[in-house]
Amino acid sequence: MDDIMTSIKELRKTLDGKIESCITKEKAEKLVEDVINRLHPSASKAVLPSSESDVLERYSAFKRKSSVVGEEKWTSEYGSKFGNMKNFLLAAKNRNSVLNDFKSVLSEGASGGTGGGYLVPTEFSAQVIRMMNESSPIMQIANILPMSSWKRQIPKQMTNLQVGWVAENGVKGISNPTFGQLEQTAKVLATVIKCTDELIRDSAINLTQFLSELVAEAMALEIERVALLGGSSDPFTGVLHASGANKVSMSGDNVSFDDIANLIFSLSEANSKDGVIVLSRAGLNKLMKLKDSNGNYIWAPPSMGSPATIWNTPYVVSSQIPNTVTQAGALSGGDATIAFFGRFNKNLLISPREEMTVKVSQDAASWNSESSGLDSAFMMDQTWLRFTQALSIDVTFGSAFSYLIFK
């Protein structure tokens, strides 16, 4: 009996050692999360500053990392009147007469919006646009098509061309793709940054760079949200609610390889050409664990300069896709998420209308629901900056997109 107990103890000791060396479910989850963090790091843009203290916190972090980066002088004919962002903002605060010839009134057309402001020098506008493209994966894969007026009509594909066989001397059928008219109407997107006068006066930082980052992140994230999820309460309809978009349903209780195959093959070859999968971090976490019928993982790591893929299909991760939705499609709650697939570079239009404008005020005020009081720029010695950008977001062909709600 003693020999048996000794053998059992040795076996247990051996098994305990083996278990420690095995990859448990928890360890596997950690490995997957580490890979996602390395390939798609969570950036600060996921949480935008919403108060003066948040802005100052970002300002302090920016100052530490950019302490040796000076602000380049503006060189355009208009920009050279100020030289840099600090002087431009001080001129706007003081209503300097040099700005009179550069005032923008955003009231052209019925949907032009109101408010206006001063045109930001092209150096700043160009930097914001560049950062918007860098900040948003959707703007990197969408069709960026600037507008020259507040409204315009462009052809919108309705059906595809069809061909068929005919008998000798038979009558050839005529089948043409049909087109409708897509009317683009630019709407005004705005963001407000509340700054202390101390921040504006501080010439030790690259103020153009700092404000460019904040404005670009705020606008890029909202454009991305509307482009993907925009519905009846938004100014534009996104891919999720586009007419003709294909909804793919899961074949079981949890996502499988077949579901991803159905998502990709739900589109015709023409519409899936250059197609991209867009999903959330939670969605990527789920798909990284899937295998095909041969036991191979459908997620492939980057190699030899090629990006990571899902079943040889490129993908991007969007922070604007909810990690938790219901199967019914509500954008909150539940235990599912959404994956989109389509030809974004052709059928998702993001169309800027005009240069960015800025309005600077030390007299503005707004209601603070948390404190149930009025926040006043004048009383708090702040300067409020309102940046506006007019643009249109349109899905030209809803049938060129599919989406899958999965868990």
PDB file of N, CA and C in Angstrom, residues 181-253:
ATOM      1  N   GLN A 181     -29.327  58.303 -59.491  1.00  0.00           N
ATOM      2  CA  GLN A 181     -28.567  59.502 -59.177  1.00  0.00           C
ATOM      3  C   GLN A 181     -28.377  59.583 -57.663  1.00  0.00           C
ATOM      4  N   LEU A 182     -27.138  59.649 -57.238  1.00  0.00           N
ATOM      5  CA  LEU A 182     -26.832  59.852 -55.835  1.00  0.00           C
ATOM      6  C   LEU A 182     -26.594  61.333 -55.607  1.00  0.00           C
ATOM      7  N   GLU A 183     -27.424  61.930 -54.785  1.00  0.00           N
ATOM      8  CA  GLU A 183     -27.242  63.350 -54.475  1.00  0.00           C
ATOM      9  C   GLU A 183     -26.428  63.471 -53.195  1.00  0.00           C
ATOM     10  N   GLN A 184     -25.272  64.049 -53.316  1.00  0.00           N
ATOM     11  CA  GLN A 184     -24.425  64.305 -52.161  1.00  0.00           C
ATOM     12  C   GLN A 184     -24.711  65.703 -51.625  1.00  0.00           C
ATOM     13  N   THR A 185     -24.931  65.786 -50.339  1.00  0.00           N
ATOM     14  CA  THR A 185     -25.151  67.069 -49.680  1.00  0.00           C
ATOM     15  C   THR A 185     -24.198  67.167 -48.508  1.00  0.00           C
ATOM     16  N   ALA A 186     -23.314  68.142 -48.573  1.00  0.00           N
ATOM     17  CA  ALA A 186     -22.318  68.288 -47.509  1.00  0.00           C
ATOM     18  C   ALA A 186     -22.974  68.769 -46.222  1.00  0.00           C
ATOM     19  N   LYS A 187     -22.550  68.211 -45.121  1.00  0.00           N
ATOM     20  CA  LYS A 187     -22.979  68.646 -43.794  1.00  0.00           C
ATOM     21  C   LYS A 187     -21.745  69.076 -42.997  1.00  0.00           C
ATOM     22  N   VAL A 188     -21.977  69.882 -41.982  1.00  0.00           N
ATOM     23  CA  VAL A 188     -20.865  70.436 -41.215  1.00  0.00           C
ATOM     24  C   VAL A 188     -20.574  69.575 -39.994  1.00  0.00           C
ATOM     25  N   LEU A 189     -19.343  69.144 -39.881  1.00  0.00           N
ATOM     26  CA  LEU A 189     -18.852  68.397 -38.726  1.00  0.00           C
ATOM     27  C   LEU A 189     -18.010  69.340 -37.886  1.00  0.00           C
ATOM     28  N   ALA A 190     -18.243  69.352 -36.584  1.00  0.00           N
ATOM     29  CA  ALA A 190     -17.546  70.325 -35.731  1.00  0.00           C
ATOM     30  C   ALA A 190     -17.037  69.673 -34.463  1.00  0.00           C
ATOM     31  N   THR A 191     -16.003  70.256 -33.906  1.00  0.00           N
ATOM     32  CA  THR A 191     -15.500  69.854 -32.593  1.00  0.00           C
ATOM     33  C   THR A 191     -15.008  71.097 -31.864  1.00  0.00           C
ATOM     34  N   VAL A 192     -15.163  71.093 -30.565  1.00  0.00           N
ATOM     35  CA  VAL A 192     -14.763  72.242 -29.739  1.00  0.00           C
ATOM     36  C   VAL A 192     -13.679  71.793 -28.766  1.00  0.00           C
ATOM     37  N   ILE A 193     -12.612  72.569 -28.699  1.00  0.00           N
ATOM     38  CA  ILE A 193     -11.529  72.317 -27.759  1.00  0.00           C
ATOM     39  C   ILE A 193     -11.467  73.489 -26.786  1.00  0.00           C
ATOM     40  N   LYS A 194     -11.514  73.181 -25.497  1.00  0.00           N
ATOM     41  CA  LYS A 194     -11.439  74.201 -24.462  1.00  0.00           C
ATOM     42  C   LYS A 194     -10.016  74.248 -23.926  1.00  0.00           C
ATOM     43  N   CYS A 195      -9.351  75.379 -24.121  1.00  0.00           N
ATOM     44  CA  CYS A 195      -7.958  75.520 -23.722  1.00  0.00           C
ATOM     45  C   CYS A 195      -7.806  76.670 -22.729  1.00  0.00           C
ATOM     46  N   THR A 196      -6.813  76.575 -21.883  1.00  0.00           N
ATOM     47  CA  THR A 196      -6.462  77.703 -21.034  1.00  0.00           C
ATOM     48  C   THR A 196      -5.601  78.664 -21.848  1.00  0.00           C
ATOM     49  N   ASP A 197      -5.609  79.914 -21.460  1.00  0.00           N
ATOM     50  CA  ASP A 197      -4.760  80.893 -22.148  1.00  0.00           C
ATOM     51  C   ASP A 197      -3.288  80.545 -21.984  1.00  0.00           C
ATOM     52  N   GLU A 198      -2.965  79.877 -20.879  1.00  0.00           N
ATOM     53  CA  GLU A 198      -1.582  79.471 -20.646  1.00  0.00           C
ATOM     54  C   GLU A 198      -1.102  78.541 -21.751  1.00  0.00           C
ATOM     55  N   LEU A 199      -1.972  77.626 -22.175  1.00  0.00           N
ATOM     56  CA  LEU A 199      -1.592  76.682 -23.224  1.00  0.00           C
ATOM     57  C   LEU A 199      -1.308  77.422 -24.520  1.00  0.00           C
ATOM     58  N   ILE A 200      -2.163  78.388 -24.878  1.00  0.00           N
ATOM     59  CA  ILE A 200      -1.986  79.115 -26.134  1.00  0.00           C
ATOM     60  C   ILE A 200      -0.733  79.979 -26.101  1.00  0.00           C
ATOM     61  N   ARG A 201      -0.431  80.553 -24.943  1.00  0.00           N
ATOM     62  CA  ARG A 201       0.744  81.424 -24.856  1.00  0.00           C
ATOM     63  C   ARG A 201       2.047  80.646 -24.834  1.00  0.00           C
ATOM     64  N   ASP A 202       1.995  79.358 -24.496  1.00  0.00           N
ATOM     65  CA  ASP A 202       3.208  78.558 -24.357  1.00  0.00           C
ATOM     66  C   ASP A 202       3.825  78.313 -25.733  1.00  0.00           C
ATOM     67  N   SER A 203       4.959  78.927 -25.987  1.00  0.00           N
ATOM     68  CA  SER A 203       5.623  78.785 -27.287  1.00  0.00           C
ATOM     69  C   SER A 203       6.623  77.647 -27.284  1.00  0.00           C
ATOM     70  N   ALA A 204       6.671  76.876 -26.178  1.00  0.00           N
ATOM     71  CA  ALA A 204       7.654  75.796 -26.081  1.00  0.00           C
ATOM     72  C   ALA A 204       7.195  74.544 -26.799  1.00  0.00           C
ATOM     73  N   ILE A 205       5.927  74.479 -27.206  1.00  0.00           N
ATOM     74  CA  ILE A 205       5.437  73.276 -27.884  1.00  0.00           C
ATOM     75  C   ILE A 205       5.001  73.612 -29.299  1.00  0.00           C
ATOM     76  N   ASN A 206       4.864  72.572 -30.083  1.00  0.00           N
ATOM     77  CA  ASN A 206       4.365  72.703 -31.439  1.00  0.00           C
ATOM     78  C   ASN A 206       2.838  72.715 -31.365  1.00  0.00           C
ATOM     79  N   LEU A 207       2.269  73.915 -31.221  1.00  0.00           N
ATOM     80  CA  LEU A 207       0.823  74.045 -31.014  1.00  0.00           C
ATOM     81  C   LEU A 207       0.049  73.551 -32.240  1.00  0.00           C
ATOM     82  N   THR A 208       0.603  73.772 -33.428  1.00  0.00           N
ATOM     83  CA  THR A 208      -0.053  73.281 -34.644  1.00  0.00           C
ATOM     84  C   THR A 208      -0.191  71.767 -34.601  1.00  0.00           C
ATOM     85  N   GLN A 209       0.885  71.095 -34.238  1.00  0.00           N
ATOM     86  CA  GLN A 209       0.869  69.643 -34.164  1.00  0.00           C
ATOM     87  C   GLN A 209      -0.100  69.142 -33.105  1.00  0.00           C
ATOM     88  N   PHE A 210      -0.079  69.776 -31.931  1.00  0.00           N
ATOM     89  CA  PHE A 210      -0.932  69.345 -30.826  1.00  0.00           C
ATOM     90  C   PHE A 210      -2.411  69.475 -31.178  1.00  0.00           C
ATOM     91  N   LEU A 211      -2.810  70.642 -31.679  1.00  0.00           N
ATOM     92  CA  LEU A 211      -4.217  70.844 -32.033  1.00  0.00           C
ATOM     93  C   LEU A 211      -4.607  69.990 -33.233  1.00  0.00           C
ATOM     94  N   SER A 212      -3.673  69.779 -34.148  1.00  0.00           N
ATOM     95  CA  SER A 212      -3.965  68.922 -35.305  1.00  0.00           C
ATOM     96  C   SER A 212      -4.334  67.522 -34.856  1.00  0.00           C
ATOM     97  N   GLU A 213      -3.601  67.002 -33.875  1.00  0.00           N
ATOM     98  CA  GLU A 213      -3.878  65.660 -33.374  1.00  0.00           C
ATOM     99  C   GLU A 213      -5.274  65.576 -32.767  1.00  0.00           C
ATOM    100  N   LEU A 214      -5.623  66.557 -31.925  1.00  0.00           N
ATOM    101  CA  LEU A 214      -6.928  66.520 -31.268  1.00  0.00           C
ATOM    102  C   LEU A 214      -8.060  66.635 -32.269  1.00  0.00           C
ATOM    103  N   VAL A 215      -7.946  67.590 -33.207  1.00  0.00           N
ATOM    104  CA  VAL A 215      -9.008  67.796 -34.190  1.00  0.00           C
ATOM    105  C   VAL A 215      -9.122  66.589 -35.121  1.00  0.00           C
ATOM    106  N   ALA A 216      -7.989  66.091 -35.586  1.00  0.00           N
ATOM    107  CA  ALA A 216      -8.004  64.958 -36.510  1.00  0.00           C
ATOM    108  C   ALA A 216      -8.611  63.720 -35.865  1.00  0.00           C
ATOM    109  N   GLU A 217      -8.252  63.449 -34.620  1.00  0.00           N
ATOM    110  CA  GLU A 217      -8.790  62.275 -33.939  1.00  0.00           C
ATOM    111  C   GLU A 217     -10.295  62.387 -33.756  1.00  0.00           C
ATOM    112  N   ALA A 218     -10.750  63.563 -33.305  1.00  0.00           N
ATOM    113  CA  ALA A 218     -12.174  63.748 -33.054  1.00  0.00           C
ATOM    114  C   ALA A 218     -12.989  63.577 -34.335  1.00  0.00           C
ATOM    115  N   MET A 219     -12.540  64.198 -35.419  1.00  0.00           N
ATOM    116  CA  MET A 219     -13.293  64.148 -36.667  1.00  0.00           C
ATOM    117  C   MET A 219     -13.186  62.780 -37.335  1.00  0.00           C
ATOM    118  N   ALA A 220     -11.986  62.185 -37.317  1.00  0.00           N
ATOM    119  CA  ALA A 220     -11.803  60.891 -37.964  1.00  0.00           C
ATOM    120  C   ALA A 220     -12.666  59.816 -37.319  1.00  0.00           C
ATOM    121  N   LEU A 221     -12.760  59.837 -35.989  1.00  0.00           N
ATOM    122  CA  LEU A 221     -13.551  58.827 -35.300  1.00  0.00           C
ATOM    123  C   LEU A 221     -15.043  58.972 -35.600  1.00  0.00           C
ATOM    124  N   GLU A 222     -15.515  60.218 -35.675  1.00  0.00           N
ATOM    125  CA  GLU A 222     -16.936  60.418 -35.969  1.00  0.00           C
ATOM    126  C   GLU A 222     -17.256  60.054 -37.415  1.00  0.00           C
ATOM    127  N   ILE A 223     -16.373  60.402 -38.344  1.00  0.00           N
ATOM    128  CA  ILE A 223     -16.566  60.018 -39.739  1.00  0.00           C
ATOM    129  C   ILE A 223     -16.596  58.496 -39.864  1.00  0.00           C
ATOM    130  N   GLU A 224     -15.694  57.841 -39.156  1.00  0.00           N
ATOM    131  CA  GLU A 224     -15.628  56.376 -39.189  1.00  0.00           C
ATOM    132  C   GLU A 224     -16.904  55.751 -38.629  1.00  0.00           C
ATOM    133  N   ARG A 225     -17.407  56.308 -37.531  1.00  0.00           N
ATOM    134  CA  ARG A 225     -18.629  55.772 -36.920  1.00  0.00           C
ATOM    135  C   ARG A 225     -19.813  55.879 -37.886  1.00  0.00           C
ATOM    136  N   VAL A 226     -19.997  57.070 -38.454  1.00  0.00           N
ATOM    137  CA  VAL A 226     -21.138  57.283 -39.345  1.00  0.00           C
ATOM    138  C   VAL A 226     -20.989  56.463 -40.623  1.00  0.00           C
ATOM    139  N   ALA A 227     -19.773  56.377 -41.161  1.00  0.00           N
ATOM    140  CA  ALA A 227     -19.561  55.620 -42.401  1.00  0.00           C
ATOM    141  C   ALA A 227     -19.930  54.153 -42.233  1.00  0.00           C
ATOM    142  N   LEU A 228     -19.697  53.607 -41.045  1.00  0.00           N
ATOM    143  CA  LEU A 228     -19.995  52.193 -40.813  1.00  0.00           C
ATOM    144  C   LEU A 228     -21.386  51.961 -40.236  1.00  0.00           C
ATOM    145  N   LEU A 229     -21.776  52.791 -39.255  1.00  0.00           N
ATOM    146  CA  LEU A 229     -22.965  52.495 -38.459  1.00  0.00           C
ATOM    147  C   LEU A 229     -24.085  53.513 -38.605  1.00  0.00           C
ATOM    148  N   GLY A 230     -23.878  54.568 -39.369  1.00  0.00           N
ATOM    149  CA  GLY A 230     -24.857  55.652 -39.460  1.00  0.00           C
ATOM    150  C   GLY A 230     -26.256  55.170 -39.789  1.00  0.00           C
ATOM    151  N   GLY A 231     -27.238  55.690 -39.041  1.00  0.00           N
ATOM    152  CA  GLY A 231     -28.631  55.298 -39.244  1.00  0.00           C
ATOM    153  C   GLY A 231     -29.544  56.489 -39.336  1.00  0.00           C
ATOM    154  N   SER A 232     -30.794  56.310 -38.953  1.00  0.00           N
ATOM    155  CA  SER A 232     -31.810  57.352 -39.123  1.00  0.00           C
ATOM    156  C   SER A 232     -31.534  58.594 -38.279  1.00  0.00           C
ATOM    157  N   SER A 233     -30.826  58.439 -37.176  1.00  0.00           N
ATOM    158  CA  SER A 233     -30.547  59.589 -36.317  1.00  0.00           C
ATOM    159  C   SER A 233     -29.267  60.319 -36.702  1.00  0.00           C
ATOM    160  N   ASP A 234     -28.598  59.866 -37.746  1.00  0.00           N
ATOM    161  CA  ASP A 234     -27.341  60.476 -38.193  1.00  0.00           C
ATOM    162  C   ASP A 234     -27.561  61.240 -39.490  1.00  0.00           C
ATOM    163  N   PRO A 235     -26.648  62.158 -39.820  1.00  0.00           N
ATOM    164  CA  PRO A 235     -26.816  62.929 -41.060  1.00  0.00           C
ATOM    165  C   PRO A 235     -26.616  62.104 -42.320  1.00  0.00           C
ATOM    166  N   PHE A 236     -25.926  60.969 -42.204  1.00  0.00           N
ATOM    167  CA  PHE A 236     -25.689  60.107 -43.356  1.00  0.00           C
ATOM    168  C   PHE A 236     -25.966  58.653 -42.977  1.00  0.00           C
ATOM    169  N   THR A 237     -26.280  57.852 -43.983  1.00  0.00           N
ATOM    170  CA  THR A 237     -26.532  56.429 -43.775  1.00  0.00           C
ATOM    171  C   THR A 237     -25.249  55.642 -44.030  1.00  0.00           C
ATOM    172  N   GLY A 238     -24.834  54.848 -43.034  1.00  0.00           N
ATOM    173  CA  GLY A 238     -23.616  54.070 -43.161  1.00  0.00           C
ATOM    174  C   GLY A 238     -23.854  52.710 -43.790  1.00  0.00           C
ATOM    175  N   VAL A 239     -22.799  51.924 -43.864  1.00  0.00           N
ATOM    176  CA  VAL A 239     -22.851  50.616 -44.512  1.00  0.00           C
ATOM    177  C   VAL A 239     -23.881  49.705 -43.854  1.00  0.00           C
ATOM    178  N   LEU A 240     -23.966  49.720 -42.521  1.00  0.00           N
ATOM    179  CA  LEU A 240     -24.861  48.812 -41.806  1.00  0.00           C
ATOM    180  C   LEU A 240     -26.313  48.985 -42.233  1.00  0.00           C
ATOM    181  N   HIS A 241     -26.719  50.218 -42.493  1.00  0.00           N
ATOM    182  CA  HIS A 241     -28.120  50.494 -42.827  1.00  0.00           C
ATOM    183  C   HIS A 241     -28.316  50.857 -44.300  1.00  0.00           C
ATOM    184  N   ALA A 242     -27.291  50.656 -45.116  1.00  0.00           N
ATOM    185  CA  ALA A 242     -27.404  50.992 -46.542  1.00  0.00           C
ATOM    186  C   ALA A 242     -28.404  50.069 -47.226  1.00  0.00           C
ATOM    187  N   SER A 243     -29.184  50.640 -48.120  1.00  0.00           N
ATOM    188  CA  SER A 243     -30.158  49.848 -48.864  1.00  0.00           C
ATOM    189  C   SER A 243     -29.446  48.809 -49.727  1.00  0.00           C
ATOM    190  N   GLY A 244     -29.844  47.550 -49.562  1.00  0.00           N
ATOM    191  CA  GLY A 244     -29.251  46.480 -50.359  1.00  0.00           C
ATOM    192  C   GLY A 244     -28.095  45.766 -49.702  1.00  0.00           C
ATOM    193  N   ALA A 245     -27.601  46.260 -48.564  1.00  0.00           N
ATOM    194  CA  ALA A 245     -26.494  45.596 -47.878  1.00  0.00           C
ATOM    195  C   ALA A 245     -26.918  44.189 -47.465  1.00  0.00           C
ATOM    196  N   ASN A 246     -26.029  43.233 -47.648  1.00  0.00           N
ATOM    197  CA  ASN A 246     -26.341  41.822 -47.392  1.00  0.00           C
ATOM    198  C   ASN A 246     -26.078  41.463 -45.935  1.00  0.00           C
ATOM    199  N   LYS A 247     -27.089  40.961 -45.250  1.00  0.00           N
ATOM    200  CA  LYS A 247     -26.917  40.490 -43.889  1.00  0.00           C
ATOM    201  C   LYS A 247     -26.670  38.989 -43.914  1.00  0.00           C
ATOM    202  N   VAL A 248     -25.550  38.568 -43.333  1.00  0.00           N
ATOM    203  CA  VAL A 248     -25.193  37.151 -43.259  1.00  0.00           C
ATOM    204  C   VAL A 248     -25.432  36.676 -41.833  1.00  0.00           C
ATOM    205  N   SER A 249     -26.108  35.565 -41.676  1.00  0.00           N
ATOM    206  CA  SER A 249     -26.429  35.034 -40.350  1.00  0.00           C
ATOM    207  C   SER A 249     -25.494  33.885 -39.982  1.00  0.00           C
ATOM    208  N   MET A 250     -25.230  33.752 -38.687  1.00  0.00           N
ATOM    209  CA  MET A 250     -24.424  32.637 -38.214  1.00  0.00           C
ATOM    210  C   MET A 250     -25.161  31.324 -38.440  1.00  0.00           C
ATOM    211  N   SER A 251     -24.407  30.286 -38.746  1.00  0.00           N
ATOM    212  CA  SER A 251     -25.005  28.975 -38.970  1.00  0.00           C
ATOM    213  C   SER A 251     -25.218  28.209 -37.669  1.00  0.00           C
ATOM    214  N   GLY A 252     -24.598  28.654 -36.577  1.00  0.00           N
ATOM    215  CA  GLY A 252     -24.730  28.002 -35.284  1.00  0.00           C
ATOM    216  C   GLY A 252     -24.803  29.010 -34.164  1.00  0.00           C
ATOM    217  N   ASP A 253     -24.530  28.553 -32.966  1.00  0.00           N
ATOM    218  CA  ASP A 253     -24.587  29.452 -31.811  1.00  0.00           C
ATOM    219  C   ASP A 253     -23.365  30.346 -31.722  1.00  0.00           C
TER     220      ASP A 253
END
